[in-house]
Coordinates of C-alpha atoms and ligand atoms in Angstrom, one line a residue:
X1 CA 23.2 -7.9 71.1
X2 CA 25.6 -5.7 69.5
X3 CA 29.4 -6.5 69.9
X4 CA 31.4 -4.2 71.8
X5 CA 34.2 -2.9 69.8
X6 CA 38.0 -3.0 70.6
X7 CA 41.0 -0.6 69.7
X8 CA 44.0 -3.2 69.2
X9 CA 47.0 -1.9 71.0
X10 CA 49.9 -2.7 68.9
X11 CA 53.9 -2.5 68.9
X12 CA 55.3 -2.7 65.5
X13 CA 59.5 -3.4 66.2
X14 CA 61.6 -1.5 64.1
X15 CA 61.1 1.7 62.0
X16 CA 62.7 0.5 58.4
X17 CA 60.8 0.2 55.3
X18 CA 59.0 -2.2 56.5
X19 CA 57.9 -0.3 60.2
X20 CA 57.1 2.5 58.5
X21 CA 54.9 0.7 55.8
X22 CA 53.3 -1.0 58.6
X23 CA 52.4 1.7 60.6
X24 CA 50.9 4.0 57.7
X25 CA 48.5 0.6 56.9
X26 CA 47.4 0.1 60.2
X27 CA 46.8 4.0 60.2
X28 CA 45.0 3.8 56.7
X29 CA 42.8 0.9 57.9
X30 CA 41.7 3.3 61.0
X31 CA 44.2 1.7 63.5
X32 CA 46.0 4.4 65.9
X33 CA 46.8 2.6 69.0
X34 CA 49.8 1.9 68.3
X35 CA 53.5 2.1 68.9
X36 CA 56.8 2.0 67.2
X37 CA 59.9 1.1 69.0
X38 CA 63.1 1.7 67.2
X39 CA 66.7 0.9 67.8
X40 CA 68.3 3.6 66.2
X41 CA 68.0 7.4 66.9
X42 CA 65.6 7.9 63.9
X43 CA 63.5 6.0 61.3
X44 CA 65.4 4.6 57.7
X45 CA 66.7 0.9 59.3
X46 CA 69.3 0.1 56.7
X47 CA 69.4 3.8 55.0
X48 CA 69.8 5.2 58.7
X49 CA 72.6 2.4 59.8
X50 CA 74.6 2.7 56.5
X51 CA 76.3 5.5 55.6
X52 CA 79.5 4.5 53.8
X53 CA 81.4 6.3 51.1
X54 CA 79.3 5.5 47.8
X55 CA 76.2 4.2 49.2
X56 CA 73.5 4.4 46.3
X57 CA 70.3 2.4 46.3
X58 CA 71.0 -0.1 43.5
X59 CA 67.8 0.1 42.6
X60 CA 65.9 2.5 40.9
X61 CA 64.5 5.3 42.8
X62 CA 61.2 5.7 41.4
X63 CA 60.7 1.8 42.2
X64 CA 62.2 2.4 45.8
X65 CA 59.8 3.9 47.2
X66 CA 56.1 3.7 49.0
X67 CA 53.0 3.7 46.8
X68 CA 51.4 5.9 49.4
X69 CA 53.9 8.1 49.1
X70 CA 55.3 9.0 45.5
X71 CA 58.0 11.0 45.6
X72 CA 59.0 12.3 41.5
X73 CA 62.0 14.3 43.3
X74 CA 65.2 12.4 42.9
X75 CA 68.6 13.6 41.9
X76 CA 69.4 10.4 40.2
X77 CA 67.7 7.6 38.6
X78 CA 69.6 5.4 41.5
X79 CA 69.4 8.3 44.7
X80 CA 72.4 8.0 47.2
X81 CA 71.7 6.5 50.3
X82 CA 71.3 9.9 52.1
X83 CA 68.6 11.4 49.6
X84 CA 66.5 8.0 50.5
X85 CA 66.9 8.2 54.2
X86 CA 65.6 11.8 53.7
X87 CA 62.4 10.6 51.8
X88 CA 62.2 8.2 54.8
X89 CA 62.4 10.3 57.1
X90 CA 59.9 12.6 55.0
X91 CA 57.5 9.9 55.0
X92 CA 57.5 10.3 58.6
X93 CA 57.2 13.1 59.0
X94 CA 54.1 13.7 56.8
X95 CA 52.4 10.8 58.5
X96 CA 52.9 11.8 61.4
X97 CA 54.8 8.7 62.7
X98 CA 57.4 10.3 65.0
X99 CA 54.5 11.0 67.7
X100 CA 53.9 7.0 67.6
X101 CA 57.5 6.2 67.7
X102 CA 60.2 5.8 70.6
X103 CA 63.7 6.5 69.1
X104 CA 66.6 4.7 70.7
X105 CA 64.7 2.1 72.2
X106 CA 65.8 -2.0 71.5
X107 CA 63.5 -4.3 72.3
X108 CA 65.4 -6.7 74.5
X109 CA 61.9 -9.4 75.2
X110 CA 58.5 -9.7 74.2
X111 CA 56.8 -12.0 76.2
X112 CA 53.4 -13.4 75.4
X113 CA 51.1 -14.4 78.5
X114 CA 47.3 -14.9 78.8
X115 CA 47.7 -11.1 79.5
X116 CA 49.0 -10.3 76.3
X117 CA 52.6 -9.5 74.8
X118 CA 55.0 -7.6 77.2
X119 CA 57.7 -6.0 75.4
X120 CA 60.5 -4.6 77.1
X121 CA 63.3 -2.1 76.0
X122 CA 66.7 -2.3 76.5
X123 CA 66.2 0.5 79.1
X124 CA 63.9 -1.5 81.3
X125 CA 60.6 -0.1 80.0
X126 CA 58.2 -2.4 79.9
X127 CA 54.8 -1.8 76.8
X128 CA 52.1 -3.6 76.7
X129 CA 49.7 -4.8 73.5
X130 CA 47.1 -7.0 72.1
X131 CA 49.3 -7.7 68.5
X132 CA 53.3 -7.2 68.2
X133 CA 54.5 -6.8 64.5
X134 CA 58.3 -7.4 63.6
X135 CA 59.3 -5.0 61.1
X136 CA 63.1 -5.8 62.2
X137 CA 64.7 -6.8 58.3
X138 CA 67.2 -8.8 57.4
X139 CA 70.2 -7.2 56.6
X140 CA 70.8 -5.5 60.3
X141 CA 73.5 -7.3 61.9
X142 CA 76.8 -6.5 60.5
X143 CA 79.0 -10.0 60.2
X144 CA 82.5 -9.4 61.1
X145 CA 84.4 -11.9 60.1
X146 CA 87.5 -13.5 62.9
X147 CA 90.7 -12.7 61.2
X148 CA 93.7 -13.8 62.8
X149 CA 95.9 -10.8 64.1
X150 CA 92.6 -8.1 63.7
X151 CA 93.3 -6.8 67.2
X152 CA 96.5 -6.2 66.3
X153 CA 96.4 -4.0 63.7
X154 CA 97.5 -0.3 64.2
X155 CA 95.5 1.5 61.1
X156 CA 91.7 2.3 61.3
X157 CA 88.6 -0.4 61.1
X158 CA 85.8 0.3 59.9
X159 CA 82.7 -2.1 58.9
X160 CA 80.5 -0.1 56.1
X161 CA 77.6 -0.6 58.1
X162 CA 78.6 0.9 60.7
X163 CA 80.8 3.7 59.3
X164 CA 82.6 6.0 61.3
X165 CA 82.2 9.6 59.4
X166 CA 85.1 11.4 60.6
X167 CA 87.5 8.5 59.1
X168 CA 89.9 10.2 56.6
X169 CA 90.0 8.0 53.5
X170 CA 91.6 10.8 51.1
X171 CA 95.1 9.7 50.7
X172 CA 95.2 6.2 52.3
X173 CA 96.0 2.7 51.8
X174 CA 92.8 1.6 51.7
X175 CA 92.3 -2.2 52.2
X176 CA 88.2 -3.5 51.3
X177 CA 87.6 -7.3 52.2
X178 CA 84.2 -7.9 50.8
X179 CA 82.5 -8.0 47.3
X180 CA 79.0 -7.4 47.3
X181 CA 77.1 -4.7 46.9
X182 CA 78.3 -2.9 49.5
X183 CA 82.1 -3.6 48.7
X184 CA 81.7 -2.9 45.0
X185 CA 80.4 0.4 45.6
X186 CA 82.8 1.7 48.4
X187 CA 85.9 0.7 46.4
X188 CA 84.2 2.6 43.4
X189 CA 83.1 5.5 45.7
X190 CA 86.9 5.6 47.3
X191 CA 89.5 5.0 44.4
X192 CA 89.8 8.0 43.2
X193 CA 91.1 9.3 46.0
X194 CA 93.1 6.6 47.7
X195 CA 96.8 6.7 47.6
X196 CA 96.1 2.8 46.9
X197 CA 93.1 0.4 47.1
X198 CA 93.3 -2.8 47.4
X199 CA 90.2 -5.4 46.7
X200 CA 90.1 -8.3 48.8
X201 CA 88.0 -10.4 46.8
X202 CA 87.2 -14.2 48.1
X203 CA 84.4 -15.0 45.7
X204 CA 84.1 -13.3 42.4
X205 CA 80.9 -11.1 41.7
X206 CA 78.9 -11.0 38.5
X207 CA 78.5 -7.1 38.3
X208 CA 75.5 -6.0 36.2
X209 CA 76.0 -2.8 34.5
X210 CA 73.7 0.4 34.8
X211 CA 73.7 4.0 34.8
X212 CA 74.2 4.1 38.8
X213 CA 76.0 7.7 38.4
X214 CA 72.9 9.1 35.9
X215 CA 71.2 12.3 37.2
X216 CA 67.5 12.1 37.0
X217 CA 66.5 14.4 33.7
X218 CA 65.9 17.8 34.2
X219 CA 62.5 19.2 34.8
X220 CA 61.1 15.6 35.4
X221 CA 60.2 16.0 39.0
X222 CA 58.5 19.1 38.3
X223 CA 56.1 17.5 35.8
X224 CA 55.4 14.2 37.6
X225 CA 54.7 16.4 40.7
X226 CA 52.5 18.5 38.6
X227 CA 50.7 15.5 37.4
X228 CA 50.2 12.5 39.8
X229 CA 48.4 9.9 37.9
X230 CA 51.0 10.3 35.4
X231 CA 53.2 9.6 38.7
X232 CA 51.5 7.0 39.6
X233 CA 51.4 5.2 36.2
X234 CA 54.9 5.5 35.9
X235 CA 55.4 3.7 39.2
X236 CA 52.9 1.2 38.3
X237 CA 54.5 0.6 35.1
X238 CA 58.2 -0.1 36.8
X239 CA 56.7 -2.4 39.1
X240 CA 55.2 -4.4 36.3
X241 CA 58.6 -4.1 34.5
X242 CA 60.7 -5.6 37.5
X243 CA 58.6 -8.6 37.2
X244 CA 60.8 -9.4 34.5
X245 CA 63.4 -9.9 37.5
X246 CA 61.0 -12.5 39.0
X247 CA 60.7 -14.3 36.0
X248 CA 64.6 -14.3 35.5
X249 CA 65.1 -15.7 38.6
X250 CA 62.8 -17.9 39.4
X251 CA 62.4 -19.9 36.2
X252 CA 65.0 -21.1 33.8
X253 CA 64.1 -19.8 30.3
X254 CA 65.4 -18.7 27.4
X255 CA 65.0 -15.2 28.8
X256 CA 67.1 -16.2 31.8
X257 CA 70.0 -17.3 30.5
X258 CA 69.6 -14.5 27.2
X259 CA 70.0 -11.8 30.7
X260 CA 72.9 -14.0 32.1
X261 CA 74.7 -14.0 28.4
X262 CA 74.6 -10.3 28.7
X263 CA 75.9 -10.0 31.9
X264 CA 78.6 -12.3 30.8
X265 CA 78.9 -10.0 27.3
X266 CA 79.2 -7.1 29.8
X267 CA 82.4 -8.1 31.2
X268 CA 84.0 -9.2 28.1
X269 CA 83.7 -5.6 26.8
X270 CA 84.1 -3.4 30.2
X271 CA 87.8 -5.3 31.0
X272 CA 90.0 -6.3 28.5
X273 CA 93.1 -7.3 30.4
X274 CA 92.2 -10.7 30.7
X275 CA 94.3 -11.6 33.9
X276 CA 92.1 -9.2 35.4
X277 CA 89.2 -10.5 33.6
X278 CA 90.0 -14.0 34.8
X279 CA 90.0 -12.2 38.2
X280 CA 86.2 -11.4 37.8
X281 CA 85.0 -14.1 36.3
X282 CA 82.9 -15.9 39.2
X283 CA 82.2 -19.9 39.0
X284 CA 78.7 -19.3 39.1
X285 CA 75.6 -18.5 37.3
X286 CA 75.1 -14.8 37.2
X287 CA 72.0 -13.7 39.7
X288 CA 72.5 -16.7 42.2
X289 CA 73.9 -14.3 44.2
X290 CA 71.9 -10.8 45.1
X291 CA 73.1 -9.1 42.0
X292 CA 75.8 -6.6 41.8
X293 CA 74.3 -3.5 40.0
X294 CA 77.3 -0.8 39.2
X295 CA 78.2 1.4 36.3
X296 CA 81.7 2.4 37.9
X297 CA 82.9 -0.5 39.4
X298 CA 85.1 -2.2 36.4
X299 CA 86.4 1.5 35.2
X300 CA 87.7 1.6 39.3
X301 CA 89.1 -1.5 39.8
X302 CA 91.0 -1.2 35.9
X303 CA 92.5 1.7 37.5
X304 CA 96.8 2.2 38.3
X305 CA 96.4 2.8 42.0
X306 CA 93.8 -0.3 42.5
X307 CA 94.3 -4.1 42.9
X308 CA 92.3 -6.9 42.8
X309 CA 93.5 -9.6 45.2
X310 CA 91.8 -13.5 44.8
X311 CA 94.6 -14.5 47.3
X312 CA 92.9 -16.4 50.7
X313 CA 93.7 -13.4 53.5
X314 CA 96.0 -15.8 55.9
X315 CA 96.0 -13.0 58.8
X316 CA 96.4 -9.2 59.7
X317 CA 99.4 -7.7 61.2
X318 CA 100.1 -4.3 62.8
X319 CA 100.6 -2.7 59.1
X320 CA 98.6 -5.0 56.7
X321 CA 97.3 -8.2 55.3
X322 CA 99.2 -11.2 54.4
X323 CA 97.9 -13.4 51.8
X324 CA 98.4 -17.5 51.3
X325 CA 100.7 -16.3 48.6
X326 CA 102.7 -15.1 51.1
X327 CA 102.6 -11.1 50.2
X328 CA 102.0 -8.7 52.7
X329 CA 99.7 -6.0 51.4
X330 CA 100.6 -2.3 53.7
X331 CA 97.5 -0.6 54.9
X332 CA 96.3 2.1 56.6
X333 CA 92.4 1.9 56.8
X334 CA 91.1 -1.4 57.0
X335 CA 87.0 -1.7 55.2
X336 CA 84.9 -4.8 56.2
X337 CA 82.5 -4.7 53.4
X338 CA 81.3 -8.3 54.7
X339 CA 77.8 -8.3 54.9
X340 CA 75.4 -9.6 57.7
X341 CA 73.6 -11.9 59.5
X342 CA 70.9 -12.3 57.1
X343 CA 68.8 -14.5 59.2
X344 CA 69.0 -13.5 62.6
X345 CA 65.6 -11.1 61.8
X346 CA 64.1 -10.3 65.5
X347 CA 66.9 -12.3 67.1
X348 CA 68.7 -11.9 69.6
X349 CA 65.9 -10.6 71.2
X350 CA 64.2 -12.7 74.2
X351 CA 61.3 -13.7 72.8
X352 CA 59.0 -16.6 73.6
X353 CA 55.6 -17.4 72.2
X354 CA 52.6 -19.3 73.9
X355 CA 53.9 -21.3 76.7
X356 CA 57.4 -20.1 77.0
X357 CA 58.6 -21.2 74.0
X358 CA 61.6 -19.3 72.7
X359 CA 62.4 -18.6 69.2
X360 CA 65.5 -19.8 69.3
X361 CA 64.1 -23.3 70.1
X362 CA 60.5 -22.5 67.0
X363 CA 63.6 -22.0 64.8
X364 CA 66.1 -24.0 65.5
X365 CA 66.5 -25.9 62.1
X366 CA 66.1 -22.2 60.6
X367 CA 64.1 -19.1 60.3
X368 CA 60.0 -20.5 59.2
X369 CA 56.7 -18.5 58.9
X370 CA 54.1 -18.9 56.8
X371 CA 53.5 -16.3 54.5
X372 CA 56.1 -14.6 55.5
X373 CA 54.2 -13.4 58.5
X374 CA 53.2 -16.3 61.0
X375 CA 55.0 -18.5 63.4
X376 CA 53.3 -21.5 65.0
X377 CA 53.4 -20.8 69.0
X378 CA 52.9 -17.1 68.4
X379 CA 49.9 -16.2 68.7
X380 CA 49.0 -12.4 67.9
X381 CA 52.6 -12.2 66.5
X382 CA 53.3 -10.8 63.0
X383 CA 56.7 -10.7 60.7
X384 CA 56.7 -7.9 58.3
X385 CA 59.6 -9.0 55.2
X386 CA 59.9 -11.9 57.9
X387 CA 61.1 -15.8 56.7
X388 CA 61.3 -16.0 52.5
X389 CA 60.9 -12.5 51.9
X390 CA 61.0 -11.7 48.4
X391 CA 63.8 -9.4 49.2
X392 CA 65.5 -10.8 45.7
X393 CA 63.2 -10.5 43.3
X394 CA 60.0 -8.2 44.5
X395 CA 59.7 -4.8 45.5
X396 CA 59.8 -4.4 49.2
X397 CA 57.8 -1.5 50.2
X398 CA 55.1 -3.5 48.1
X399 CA 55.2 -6.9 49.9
X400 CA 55.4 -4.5 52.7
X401 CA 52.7 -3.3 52.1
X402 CA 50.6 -6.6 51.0
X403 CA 51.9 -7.8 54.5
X404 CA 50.7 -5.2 56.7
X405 CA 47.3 -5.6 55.0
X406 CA 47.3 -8.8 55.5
X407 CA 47.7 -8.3 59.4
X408 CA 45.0 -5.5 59.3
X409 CA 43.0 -8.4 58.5
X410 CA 43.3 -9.6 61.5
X411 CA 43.5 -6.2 63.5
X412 CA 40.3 -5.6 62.2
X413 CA 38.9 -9.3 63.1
X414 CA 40.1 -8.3 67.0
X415 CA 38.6 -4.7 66.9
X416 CA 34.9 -6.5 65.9
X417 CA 35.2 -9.1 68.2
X418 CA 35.4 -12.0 66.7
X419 CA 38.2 -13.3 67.6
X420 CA 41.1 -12.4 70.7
X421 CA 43.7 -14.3 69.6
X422 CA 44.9 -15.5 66.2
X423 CA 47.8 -17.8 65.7
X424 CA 48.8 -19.9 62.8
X425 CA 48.6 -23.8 62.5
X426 CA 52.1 -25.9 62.4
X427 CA 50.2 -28.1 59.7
X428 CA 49.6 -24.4 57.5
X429 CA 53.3 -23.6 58.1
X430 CA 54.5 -26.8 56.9
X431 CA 52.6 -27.2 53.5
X432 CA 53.5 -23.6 53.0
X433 CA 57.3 -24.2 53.5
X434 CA 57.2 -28.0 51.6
X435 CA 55.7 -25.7 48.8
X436 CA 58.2 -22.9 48.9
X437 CA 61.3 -25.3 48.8
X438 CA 59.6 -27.2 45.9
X439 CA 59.5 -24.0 43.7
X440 CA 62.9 -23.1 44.8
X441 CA 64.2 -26.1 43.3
X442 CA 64.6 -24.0 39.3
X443 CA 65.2 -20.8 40.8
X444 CA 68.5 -19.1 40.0
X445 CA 69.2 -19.0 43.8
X446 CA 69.6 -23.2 43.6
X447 CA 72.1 -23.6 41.3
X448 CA 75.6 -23.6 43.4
X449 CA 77.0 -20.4 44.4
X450 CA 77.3 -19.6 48.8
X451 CA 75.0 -16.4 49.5
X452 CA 73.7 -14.2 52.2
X453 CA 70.2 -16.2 51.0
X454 CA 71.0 -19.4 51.8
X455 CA 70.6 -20.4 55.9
X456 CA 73.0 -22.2 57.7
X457 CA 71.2 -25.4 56.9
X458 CA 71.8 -24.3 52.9
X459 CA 68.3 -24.0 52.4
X460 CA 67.4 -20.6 50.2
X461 CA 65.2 -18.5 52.2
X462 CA 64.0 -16.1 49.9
X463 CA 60.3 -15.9 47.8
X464 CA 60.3 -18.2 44.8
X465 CA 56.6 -16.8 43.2
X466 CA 56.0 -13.8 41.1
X467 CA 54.2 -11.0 43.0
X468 CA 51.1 -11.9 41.6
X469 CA 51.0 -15.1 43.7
X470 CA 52.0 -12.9 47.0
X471 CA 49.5 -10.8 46.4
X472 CA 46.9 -13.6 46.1
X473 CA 48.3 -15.7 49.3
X474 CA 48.6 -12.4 51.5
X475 CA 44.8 -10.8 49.9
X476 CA 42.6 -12.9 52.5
X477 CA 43.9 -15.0 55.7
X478 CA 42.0 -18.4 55.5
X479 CA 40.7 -19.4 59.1
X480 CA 41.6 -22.7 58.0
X481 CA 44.9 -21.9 58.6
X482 CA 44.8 -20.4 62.1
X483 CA 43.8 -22.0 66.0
X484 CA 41.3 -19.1 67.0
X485 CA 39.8 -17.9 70.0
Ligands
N01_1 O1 77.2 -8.2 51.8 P1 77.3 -9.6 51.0 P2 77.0 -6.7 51.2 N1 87.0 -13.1 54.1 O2 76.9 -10.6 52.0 C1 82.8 -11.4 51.7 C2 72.1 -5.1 50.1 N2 72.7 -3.9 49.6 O3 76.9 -5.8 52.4 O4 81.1 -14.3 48.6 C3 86.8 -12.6 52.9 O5 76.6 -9.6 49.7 C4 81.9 -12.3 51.0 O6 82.7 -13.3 50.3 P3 81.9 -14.7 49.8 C5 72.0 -6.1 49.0 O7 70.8 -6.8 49.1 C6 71.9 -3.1 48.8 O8 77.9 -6.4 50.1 O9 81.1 -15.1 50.9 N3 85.7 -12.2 52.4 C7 81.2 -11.3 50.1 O10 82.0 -10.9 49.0 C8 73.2 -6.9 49.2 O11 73.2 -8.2 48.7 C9 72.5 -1.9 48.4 O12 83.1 -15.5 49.5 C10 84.6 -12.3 53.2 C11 81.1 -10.1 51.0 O13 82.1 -10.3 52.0 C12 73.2 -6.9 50.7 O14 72.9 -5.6 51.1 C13 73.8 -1.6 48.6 C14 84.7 -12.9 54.5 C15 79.8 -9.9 51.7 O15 78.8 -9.7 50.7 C16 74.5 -7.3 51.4 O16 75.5 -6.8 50.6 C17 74.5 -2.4 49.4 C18 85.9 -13.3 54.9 N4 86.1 -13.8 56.1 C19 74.0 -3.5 49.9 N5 83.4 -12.9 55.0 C20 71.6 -1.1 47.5 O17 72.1 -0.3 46.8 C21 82.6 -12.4 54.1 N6 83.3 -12.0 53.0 C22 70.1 -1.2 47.6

């Protein structure tokens, strides 16, 4: 007898790079039942939420982007953060995705019962579906850190993730606590213009040099637009070249530490002042942090109206910062470049697996998956750049996109009838995470610096293969792996 076929109805959380990838798969692989529920009053996740002074994707843009949607047109060889949330929101748009999606609307719960997943908004609506996907990212939850006197202070505050456009900065003493990415860029984006800036700087960054400010050449959109393969070549050349990046990091060669002595070089010769030098020099290897990538940030902070400050911040007052060297620094606007909660992912949404369970209690010694993608408990339940995400050392939109596959899989599995519910093993989660702290052991990541990628247990949760082993462990689930029904 032939098997009656199902449509899957699914709700893919969150409409970042990583929704959006998800929901143009599941369309490719002839999958339209579902539905997209987004926070935020469009689609982009971190390139809607962050909109500071100076925010360029420190990547570059012809690597940044979907394969299923190449895109030649960019100003610069690095695009400013509003040129990509454009090209998101294009994406969109030419998909289609804005009929599949509800805008403004947080997930709150998602509830698994013999029923199904119930997923509820923040506004009460409740949605019901066969598979929910968390496309949710990592770097969503500003962290703000508890300064003594904050409340008090009279000037504006501001976190970069959460920037308030109307803020004057032209003119002001500007104060930035914070030296990541995000930090380097704002105080680079804002000195010029400052009255003073001041760099608040608790652990030094290695800052790799590139042409961040370049314009794209002229004419080249034109002809990649007039000749795709050519496109797509040169896409599929840049994301063979930033395996290098994988290699670098996760294995301690000669071509490691060759990169690391340049990046050391690079400073030597950008700052001569060696007080200031001194200043910058971290205590670590360079790339155990996510790597600073600037071409303006030394020539900013060398010049006369800017100040570096190593000084532990003691407390705020109504005018300033006071430092454990006892200075009291006098600002007027007040930037928490501090980065986020890396690991919170879906959290802290309600939701509980097969038999109640909560994911608070799943993870409570840390975030786990396997592949990336699977939690024991969950059963039809899907991470998209979920736990160990090779969000240091692999393009995202392509383990995005391997992911989303990956879960079409099973999508496809359901729609056939051969199986209702799918849900990974603890045994397969376990070998898969013994395996990934084994090969974290040499990477870069391991060697004693405090990061956004380590957990609060100090384990590293990012990928530590090259893409060609993702590829291979996301091409084909293994029902070994999996309790189906
Ligand atoms: O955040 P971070 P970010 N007192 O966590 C400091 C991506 N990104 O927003 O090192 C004083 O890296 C903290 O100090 P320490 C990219 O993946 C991409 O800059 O913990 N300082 C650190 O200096 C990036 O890695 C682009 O000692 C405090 C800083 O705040 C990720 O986002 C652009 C403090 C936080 O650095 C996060 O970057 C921007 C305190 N109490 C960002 N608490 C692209 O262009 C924290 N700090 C693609």
């Amino acid at each position: 007898m032939a098997t009656v076929k199902r449509t899957p109805k699914v709700v893919i959380i969150g409409a970042g790079v990583a929704g959006i990838t998800t929901a143009v798969t599941l369309q490719k692989a002839g999958f339209h039942d579902f539905l997209v529920l987004e926070k935020g009053g469009d689609v982009g996740g971190v390139w809607y939420w962050n909109h500071y002074p100076g925010l360029t994707c420190d990547v570059p843009s012809s690597l940044y982007q979907f394969s299923f949607a190449p895109n030649p047109d960019w100003s610069h060889i690095f695009a400013p953060g509003s040129e990509i949330q454009r090209y998101m929101s294009d994406v969109a748009d030419k998909f289609n995705l804005r009929a599949h999606t509800r805008f403004d609307a947080e997930v709150v719960a998602a509830n698994y019962t013999e029923s199904g997943w119930h997923v509820t908004t923040a506004d009460g609506t409740e949605y019901n579906a066969d598979f929910v996907i968390a496309a949710t990212g990592v770097l969503h939850h500003p962290s703000m850190p508890d300064i003594e006197g904050l409340e008090s202070f009279e000037g504006d505050v501001v976190h970069t993730a959460r920037w308030d456009d109307s803020l004057n900065t032209r003119g002001r003493r500007i104060a930035v606590i914070g030296t990541g990415s995000t930090g380097v860029q704002v105080v680079s984006a804002l000195q010029r213009e400052a009255a003073r800036i001041t760099h608040f700087v608790r652990t030094a960054q290695w800052v790799v040099w590139a042409p961040t400010g370049m314009p794209q050449l002229p004419l080249t959109g034109a002809v990649l637009r007039r000749l795709p393969r050519v496109n797509r070549a040169v896409y599929d050349t840049l994301l063979w070249g930033s395996g290098f990046l994988a290699d670098i990091t996760t294995k301690p060669t000669w071509r490691r530490r060759a990169v690391q002595g340049a990046v050391r070089a690079s400073l030597r010769v950008q700052v001569r002042d060696r007080e200031l030098r001194e200043q910058l020099t971290p205590d670590y290897e360079p790339f155990c942090k996510r790597q600073v990538v600037s071409g303006s940030y030394y020539r900013a902070i060398r010049a006369s109206n800017a100040e570096l400050v190593n000084s532990k911040i003691e407390r705020i007052t109504p005018t300033g910062i006071v430092t454990a060297d006892g200075r009291h620094h006098d600002v007027d606007l007040l930037i928490f470049a501090t980065g986020f909660k890396a690991h919170n992912y879906m959290r802290p949404m309600n939701l509980r697996g097969r038999d109640g369970l909560s994911i608070d209690d799943a993870w409570d010694k840390g975030p786990r998956a396997y592949c990336m993608s699977a939690i024991p408990g969950f059963p039809n339940f899907f991470t998209v750049l979920g736990p160990n995400s090779p969000t240091a050392s692999i393009s995202l939109q392509y383990s995005s996109e391997v992911t989303a596959r990956y879960i079409a899989r099973w999508l496809e599995r359901f729609r056939d009838g051969e199986i209702s519910t799918v849900e990974v093993t603890e045994e397969a989660t376990t070998r898969f995470n013994d395996g990934v702290a084994d090969a974290l052991g040499p990477t870069v990541w391991n060697t004693g610096c405090n990061s956004w990628y380590l957990t609060e247990g100090g384990t590293v949760d990012l990928w530590p293969y090259d893409r060609a082993t993702l590829t291979r462990m996301l091409s084909k689930p293994d029902d070994r792996d999996y309790h189906l029904t």
